[in-house]
Amino acid sequence: MGIFCTIHTLRLHFEEHLPLVVAGRRLGVPKSTVCSMFVRFRKAGLSWPLPAGMSERELDARLYGSASTVPVVLTESTVMPEVPGVKKRPRRPNFPYEFKIALVEQSLQPGACVAQIARE
């Protein structure tokens, strides 16, 4: 959550007396993000209005500490696990085309029982 959203969420909650969820919804911020920001706000011992002279950078540092200044490194390729999570079932054998045609011809005979042909 950017510092712009943080300050506006605080203002909506404390000055306009909106619930946390509604304040976040107005700014398009997920409920969980807004709630965790308010937990950080309380743990930092801050109050509204913010202390005079507190810059946005200071507020960011108080709320998020060193986590806000660490750049996010995205890897270019996804690391695939060695063992797949889903076990594949073994494939059914591929029967030759001629065999399939012979089965169809047998099943189309009058009085043919498909279940009996399948068991053979």
Coordinates of C-alpha atoms in Angstrom, one line a residue:
M1 CA 0.0 0.0 0.0
G2 CA 1.5 3.3 -1.1
I3 CA 2.0 6.2 1.4
F4 CA -0.7 8.2 -0.6
C5 CA -3.3 5.5 0.2
T6 CA -2.1 5.1 3.8
I7 CA -2.6 8.8 4.5
H8 CA -6.0 8.9 2.8
T9 CA -7.2 5.8 4.5
L10 CA -6.2 7.3 7.9
R11 CA -8.0 10.5 7.0
L12 CA -11.2 8.8 5.9
H13 CA -11.3 6.7 9.0
F14 CA -10.4 9.3 11.6
E15 CA -11.9 12.5 10.0
E16 CA -14.9 11.2 8.1
H17 CA -15.5 8.4 10.7
L18 CA -15.7 5.6 8.1
P19 CA -15.2 2.0 9.1
L20 CA -11.8 0.6 8.0
V21 CA -13.3 -1.7 5.3
V22 CA -15.3 1.2 3.8
A23 CA -12.3 3.5 3.7
G24 CA -10.3 0.8 2.0
R25 CA -13.0 0.1 -0.5
R26 CA -13.2 3.7 -1.5
L27 CA -9.6 3.7 -2.4
G28 CA -9.7 0.2 -4.0
V29 CA -7.5 -1.3 -1.3
P30 CA -8.2 -4.9 0.0
K31 CA -9.7 -5.3 3.4
S32 CA -6.8 -7.3 4.7
T33 CA -4.3 -4.7 3.6
V34 CA -6.2 -1.9 5.4
C35 CA -6.6 -3.9 8.6
S36 CA -2.9 -4.8 8.7
M37 CA -2.0 -1.1 8.1
F38 CA -4.1 -0.1 11.1
V39 CA -2.5 -2.8 13.2
R40 CA 0.9 -1.4 12.3
F41 CA -0.4 2.2 13.0
R42 CA -1.4 1.2 16.5
K43 CA 1.8 -0.8 17.2
A44 CA 3.9 2.2 16.1
G45 CA 2.2 4.2 18.8
L46 CA 0.9 6.8 16.4
S47 CA -2.2 8.9 16.8
W48 CA -4.3 11.0 14.5
P49 CA -3.7 13.7 13.5
L50 CA -0.2 12.8 12.8
P51 CA 2.5 14.6 14.8
A52 CA 3.4 18.0 13.4
G53 CA 6.3 17.9 11.0
M54 CA 6.1 14.1 10.3
S55 CA 6.8 13.6 6.7
E56 CA 5.4 10.9 4.5
R57 CA 8.8 9.2 4.4
E58 CA 8.9 9.1 8.3
L59 CA 5.4 7.7 8.5
D60 CA 6.3 5.0 6.0
A61 CA 9.4 4.2 8.0
R62 CA 7.5 4.0 11.2
L63 CA 4.8 1.7 9.8
Y64 CA 6.8 -0.5 7.6
G65 CA 10.4 -0.2 8.8
S66 CA 13.1 -1.5 6.5
A67 CA 10.5 -3.5 4.6
S68 CA 9.4 -0.4 2.7
T69 CA 12.9 0.5 1.4
V70 CA 13.9 -3.0 0.3
P71 CA 13.5 -3.3 -3.5
V72 CA 11.4 -6.2 -4.7
V73 CA 13.4 -8.5 -6.9
L74 CA 11.4 -10.5 -9.4
T75 CA 13.0 -13.5 -11.0
E76 CA 12.7 -13.9 -14.7
S77 CA 12.0 -17.6 -14.7
T78 CA 9.8 -19.6 -12.4
V79 CA 11.5 -22.4 -10.5
M80 CA 9.7 -25.6 -11.1
P81 CA 9.7 -28.2 -8.3
E82 CA 11.5 -31.5 -9.1
V83 CA 8.5 -33.7 -8.1
P84 CA 5.2 -32.7 -9.7
G85 CA 2.4 -32.1 -7.3
V86 CA -0.1 -34.1 -9.3
K87 CA 0.7 -37.7 -10.0
K88 CA -0.2 -38.7 -13.6
R89 CA -2.1 -41.9 -14.2
P90 CA -0.5 -44.3 -16.6
R91 CA -1.8 -43.9 -20.2
R92 CA -4.1 -46.5 -21.6
P93 CA -2.4 -48.4 -24.4
N94 CA -3.0 -47.2 -27.9
F95 CA -4.7 -49.9 -29.9
P96 CA -4.0 -50.2 -33.6
Y97 CA -6.6 -48.8 -36.0
E98 CA -7.4 -52.2 -37.5
F99 CA -8.1 -53.6 -34.1
K100 CA -10.6 -50.8 -33.3
I101 CA -12.3 -51.3 -36.7
A102 CA -12.7 -55.0 -36.0
L103 CA -14.2 -54.3 -32.6
V104 CA -16.7 -51.9 -34.1
E105 CA -17.7 -54.4 -36.8
Q106 CA -18.2 -57.1 -34.2
S107 CA -20.4 -54.8 -32.1
L108 CA -22.6 -53.9 -35.1
Q109 CA -23.5 -57.5 -35.8
P110 CA -27.1 -58.4 -34.9
G111 CA -27.3 -59.9 -31.4
A112 CA -23.8 -58.8 -30.5
C113 CA -23.2 -58.0 -26.8
V114 CA -20.7 -55.2 -26.4
A115 CA -20.0 -56.2 -22.8
Q116 CA -19.1 -59.7 -23.9
I117 CA -16.9 -58.3 -26.7
A118 CA -15.1 -56.1 -24.3
R119 CA -14.4 -59.0 -21.9
E120 CA -12.8 -61.1 -24.7

